[in-house]
mmCIF file of C-alpha atoms and ligand atoms in Angstrom:
data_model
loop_
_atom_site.group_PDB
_atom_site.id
_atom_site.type_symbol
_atom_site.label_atom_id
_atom_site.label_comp_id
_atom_site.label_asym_id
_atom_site.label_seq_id
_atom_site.Cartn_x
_atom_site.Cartn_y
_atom_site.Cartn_z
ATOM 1 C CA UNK A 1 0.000 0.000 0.000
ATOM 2 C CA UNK A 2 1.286 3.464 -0.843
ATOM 3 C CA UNK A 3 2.211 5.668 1.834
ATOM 4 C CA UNK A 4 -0.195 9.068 2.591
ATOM 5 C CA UNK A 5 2.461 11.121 0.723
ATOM 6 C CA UNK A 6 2.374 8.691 -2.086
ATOM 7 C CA UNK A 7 -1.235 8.928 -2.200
ATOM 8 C CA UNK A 8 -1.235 13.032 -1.984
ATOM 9 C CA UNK A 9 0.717 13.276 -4.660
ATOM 10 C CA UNK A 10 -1.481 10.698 -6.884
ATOM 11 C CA UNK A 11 -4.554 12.821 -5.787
ATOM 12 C CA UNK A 12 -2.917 15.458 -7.637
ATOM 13 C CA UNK A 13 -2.595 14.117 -10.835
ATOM 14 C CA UNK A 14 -6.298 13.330 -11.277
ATOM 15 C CA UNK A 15 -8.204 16.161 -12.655
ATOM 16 C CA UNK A 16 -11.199 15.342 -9.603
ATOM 17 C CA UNK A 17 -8.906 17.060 -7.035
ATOM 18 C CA UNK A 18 -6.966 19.265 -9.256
ATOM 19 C CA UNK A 19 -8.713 22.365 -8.603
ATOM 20 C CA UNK A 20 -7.213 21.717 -4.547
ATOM 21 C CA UNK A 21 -4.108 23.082 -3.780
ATOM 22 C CA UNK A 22 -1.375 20.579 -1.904
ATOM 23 C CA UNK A 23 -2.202 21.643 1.418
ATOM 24 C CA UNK A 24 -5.665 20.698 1.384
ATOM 25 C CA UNK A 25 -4.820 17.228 -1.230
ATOM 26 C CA UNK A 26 -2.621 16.297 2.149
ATOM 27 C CA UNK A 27 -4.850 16.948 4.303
ATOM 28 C CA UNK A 28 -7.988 15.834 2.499
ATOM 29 C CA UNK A 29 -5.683 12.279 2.426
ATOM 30 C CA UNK A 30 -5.596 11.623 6.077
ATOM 31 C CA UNK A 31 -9.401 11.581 5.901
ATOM 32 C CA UNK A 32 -9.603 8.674 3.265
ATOM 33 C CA UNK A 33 -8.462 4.900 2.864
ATOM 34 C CA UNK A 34 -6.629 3.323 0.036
ATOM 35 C CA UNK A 35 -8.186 0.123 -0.704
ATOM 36 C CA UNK A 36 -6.842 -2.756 -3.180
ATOM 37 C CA UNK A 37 -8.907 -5.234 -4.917
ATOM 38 C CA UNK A 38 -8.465 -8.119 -7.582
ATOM 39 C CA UNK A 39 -10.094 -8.882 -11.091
ATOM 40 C CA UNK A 40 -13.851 -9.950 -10.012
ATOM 41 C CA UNK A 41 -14.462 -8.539 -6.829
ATOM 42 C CA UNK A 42 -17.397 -6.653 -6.523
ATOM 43 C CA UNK A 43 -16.664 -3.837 -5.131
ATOM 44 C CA UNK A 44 -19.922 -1.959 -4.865
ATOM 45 C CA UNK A 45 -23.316 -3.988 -5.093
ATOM 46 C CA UNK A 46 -26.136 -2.960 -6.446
ATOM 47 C CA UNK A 47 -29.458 -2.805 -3.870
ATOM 48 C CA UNK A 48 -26.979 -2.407 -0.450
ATOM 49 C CA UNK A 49 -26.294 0.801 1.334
ATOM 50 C CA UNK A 50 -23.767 2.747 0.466
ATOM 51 C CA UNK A 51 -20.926 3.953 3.360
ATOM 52 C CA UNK A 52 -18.016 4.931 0.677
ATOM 53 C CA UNK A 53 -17.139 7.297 -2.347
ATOM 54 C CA UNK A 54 -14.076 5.888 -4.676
ATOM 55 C CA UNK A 55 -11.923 7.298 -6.478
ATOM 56 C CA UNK A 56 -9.814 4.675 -8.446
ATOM 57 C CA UNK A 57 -6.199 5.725 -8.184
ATOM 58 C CA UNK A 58 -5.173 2.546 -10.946
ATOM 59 C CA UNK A 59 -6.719 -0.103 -12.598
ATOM 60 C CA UNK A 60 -9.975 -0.698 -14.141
ATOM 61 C CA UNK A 61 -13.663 -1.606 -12.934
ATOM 62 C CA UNK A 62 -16.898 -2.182 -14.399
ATOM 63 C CA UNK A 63 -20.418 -0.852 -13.759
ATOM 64 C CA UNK A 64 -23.361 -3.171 -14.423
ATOM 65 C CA UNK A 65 -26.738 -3.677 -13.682
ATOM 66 C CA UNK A 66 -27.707 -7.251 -14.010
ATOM 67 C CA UNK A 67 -26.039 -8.389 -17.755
ATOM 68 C CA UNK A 68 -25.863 -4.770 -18.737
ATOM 69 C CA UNK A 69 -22.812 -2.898 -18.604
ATOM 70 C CA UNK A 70 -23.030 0.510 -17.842
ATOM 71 C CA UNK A 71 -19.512 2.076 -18.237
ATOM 72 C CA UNK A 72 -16.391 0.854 -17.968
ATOM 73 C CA UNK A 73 -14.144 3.688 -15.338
ATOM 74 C CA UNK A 74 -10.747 4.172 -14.980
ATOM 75 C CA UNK A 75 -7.705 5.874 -12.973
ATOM 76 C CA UNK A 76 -8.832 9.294 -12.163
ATOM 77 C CA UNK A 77 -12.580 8.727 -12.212
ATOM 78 C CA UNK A 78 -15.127 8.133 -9.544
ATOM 79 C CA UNK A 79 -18.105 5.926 -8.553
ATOM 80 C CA UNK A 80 -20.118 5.415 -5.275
ATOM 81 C CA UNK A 81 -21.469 9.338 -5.036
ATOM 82 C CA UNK A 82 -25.405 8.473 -6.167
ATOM 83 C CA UNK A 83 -25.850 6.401 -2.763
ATOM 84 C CA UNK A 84 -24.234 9.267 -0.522
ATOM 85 C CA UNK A 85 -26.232 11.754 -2.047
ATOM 86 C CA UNK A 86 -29.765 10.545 -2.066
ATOM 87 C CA UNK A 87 -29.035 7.958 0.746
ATOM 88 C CA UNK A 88 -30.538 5.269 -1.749
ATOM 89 C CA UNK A 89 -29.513 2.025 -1.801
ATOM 90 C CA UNK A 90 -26.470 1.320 -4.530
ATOM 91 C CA UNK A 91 -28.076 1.635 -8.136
ATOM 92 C CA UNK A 92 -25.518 -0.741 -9.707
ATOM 93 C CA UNK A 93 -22.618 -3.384 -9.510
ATOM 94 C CA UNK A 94 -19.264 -2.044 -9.611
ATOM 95 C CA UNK A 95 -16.528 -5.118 -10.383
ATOM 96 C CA UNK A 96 -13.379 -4.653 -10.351
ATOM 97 C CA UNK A 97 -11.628 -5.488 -14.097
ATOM 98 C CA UNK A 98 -8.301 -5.850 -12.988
ATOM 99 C CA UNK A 99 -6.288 -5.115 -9.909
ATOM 100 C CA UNK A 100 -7.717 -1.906 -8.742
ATOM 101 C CA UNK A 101 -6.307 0.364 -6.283
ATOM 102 C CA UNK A 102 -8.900 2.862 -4.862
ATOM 103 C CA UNK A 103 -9.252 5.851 -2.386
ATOM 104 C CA UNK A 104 -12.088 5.561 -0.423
ATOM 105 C CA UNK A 105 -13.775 8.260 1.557
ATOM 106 C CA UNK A 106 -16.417 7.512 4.374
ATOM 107 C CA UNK A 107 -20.362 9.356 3.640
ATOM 108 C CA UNK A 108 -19.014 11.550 6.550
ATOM 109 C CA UNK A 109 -16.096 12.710 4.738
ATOM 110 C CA UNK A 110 -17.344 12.988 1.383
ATOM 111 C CA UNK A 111 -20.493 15.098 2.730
ATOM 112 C CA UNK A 112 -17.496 17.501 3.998
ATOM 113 C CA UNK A 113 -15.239 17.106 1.017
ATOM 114 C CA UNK A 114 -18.133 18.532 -1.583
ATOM 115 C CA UNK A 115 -19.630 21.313 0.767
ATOM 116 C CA UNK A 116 -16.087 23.004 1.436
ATOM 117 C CA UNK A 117 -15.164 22.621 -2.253
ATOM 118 C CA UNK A 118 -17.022 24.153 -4.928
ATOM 119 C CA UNK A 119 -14.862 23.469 -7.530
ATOM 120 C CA UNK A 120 -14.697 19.349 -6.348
ATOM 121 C CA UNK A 121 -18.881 19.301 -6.241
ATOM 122 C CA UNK A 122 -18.910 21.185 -10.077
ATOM 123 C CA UNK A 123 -16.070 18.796 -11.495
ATOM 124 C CA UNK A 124 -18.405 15.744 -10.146
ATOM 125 C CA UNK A 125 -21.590 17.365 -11.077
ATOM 126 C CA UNK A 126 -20.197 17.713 -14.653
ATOM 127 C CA UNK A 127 -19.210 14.173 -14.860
ATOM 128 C CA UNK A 128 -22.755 13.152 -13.620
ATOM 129 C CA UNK A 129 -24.213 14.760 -16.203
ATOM 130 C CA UNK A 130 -21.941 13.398 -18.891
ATOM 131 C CA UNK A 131 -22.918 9.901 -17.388
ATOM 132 C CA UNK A 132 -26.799 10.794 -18.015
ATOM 133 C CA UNK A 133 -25.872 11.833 -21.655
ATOM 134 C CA UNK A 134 -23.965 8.395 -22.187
ATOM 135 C CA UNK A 135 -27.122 6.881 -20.841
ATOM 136 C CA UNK A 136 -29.385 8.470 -23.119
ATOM 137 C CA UNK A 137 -27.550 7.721 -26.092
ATOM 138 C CA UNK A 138 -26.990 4.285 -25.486
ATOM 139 C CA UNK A 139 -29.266 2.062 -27.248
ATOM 140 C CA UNK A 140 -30.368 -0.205 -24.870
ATOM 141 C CA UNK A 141 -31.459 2.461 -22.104
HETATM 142 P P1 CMP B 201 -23.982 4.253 -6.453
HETATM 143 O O1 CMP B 201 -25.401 4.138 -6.878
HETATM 144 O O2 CMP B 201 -23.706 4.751 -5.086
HETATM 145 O O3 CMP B 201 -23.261 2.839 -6.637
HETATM 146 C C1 CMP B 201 -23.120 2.346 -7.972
HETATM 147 C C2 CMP B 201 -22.349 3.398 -8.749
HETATM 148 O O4 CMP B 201 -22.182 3.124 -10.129
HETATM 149 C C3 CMP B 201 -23.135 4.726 -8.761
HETATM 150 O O5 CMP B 201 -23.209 5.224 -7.455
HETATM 151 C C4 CMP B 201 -22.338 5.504 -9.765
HETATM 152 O O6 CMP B 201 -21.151 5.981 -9.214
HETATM 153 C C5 CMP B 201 -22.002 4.388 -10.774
HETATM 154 N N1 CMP B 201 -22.951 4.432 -11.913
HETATM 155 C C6 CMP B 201 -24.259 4.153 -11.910
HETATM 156 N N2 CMP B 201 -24.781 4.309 -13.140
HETATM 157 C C7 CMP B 201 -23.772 4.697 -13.939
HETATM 158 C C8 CMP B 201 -23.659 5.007 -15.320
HETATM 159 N N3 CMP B 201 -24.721 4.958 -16.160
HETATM 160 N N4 CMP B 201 -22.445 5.389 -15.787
HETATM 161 C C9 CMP B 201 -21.371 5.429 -14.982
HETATM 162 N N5 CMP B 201 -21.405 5.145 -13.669
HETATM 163 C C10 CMP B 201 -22.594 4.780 -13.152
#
């Protein structure tokens, strides 16, 4: 596992936190987890509660509901925010591809990391709704 100064400076490179300046990447750090998974594991799954926000730091992972696969996300992007923000149970699977390294914040945390930054909440908000647009084009939605 990487060490917290490791993991800062990964933060950094993803455009999610880029719009935070090092102090707050470091301290923003302390409050999350770096979690490792292999090819197959589910890491999210669909219908339970959710308790985390990921970011995956490397690696690859899969979104599906039932035999349909959503989107396939990479290093730098982000999945687990729907659950935290309507307090919904998970809307999908999300497997892990390949072996995934991830940074994890708790609700808690995640609740605090989008009111304090703006510029986090718009980058995610923006992604969101690229997501929706994805979804409407695709043809089996
Ligand atoms: P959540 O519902 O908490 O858990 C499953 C996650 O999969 C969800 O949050 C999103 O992060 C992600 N997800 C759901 N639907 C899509 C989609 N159409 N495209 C990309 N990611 C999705």
């Amino acid at each position: 596992m990487a060490s917290a100064p490791d993991t800062a400076s990964l933060l950094g490179t993803v455009p999610f936190f880029s719009s935070l300046d090092e102090k707050k990447r470091k301290s923003l750090v302390s409050e999350g987890k770096e979690l490792s998974y292999k090819a197959g594991d589910i890491i999210v799954r669909e219908g339970t509660m959710g308790v985390g926000f990921y970011l995956i730091l490397d690696g690859k992972a899969e979104v599906r509901k039932g035999e349909r696969i959503l989107a396939t996300l990479g290093r730098g992007q982000f999945f687990g925010e729907m659950s935290l923000i309507d307090e919904l149970p998970r809307s999908a699977d999300v497997i892990a591809l390949s072996p995934t390294k991830c940074w994890a914040l708790t609700s808690w945390a995640f609740a605090g990391l989008v009111r304090t930054n703006p510029e986090v909440a718009l980058h995610m908000l923006k992604e969101m709704v690229k997501r929706v647009r994805a979804a409407q084009s695709s043809p089996t939605s």
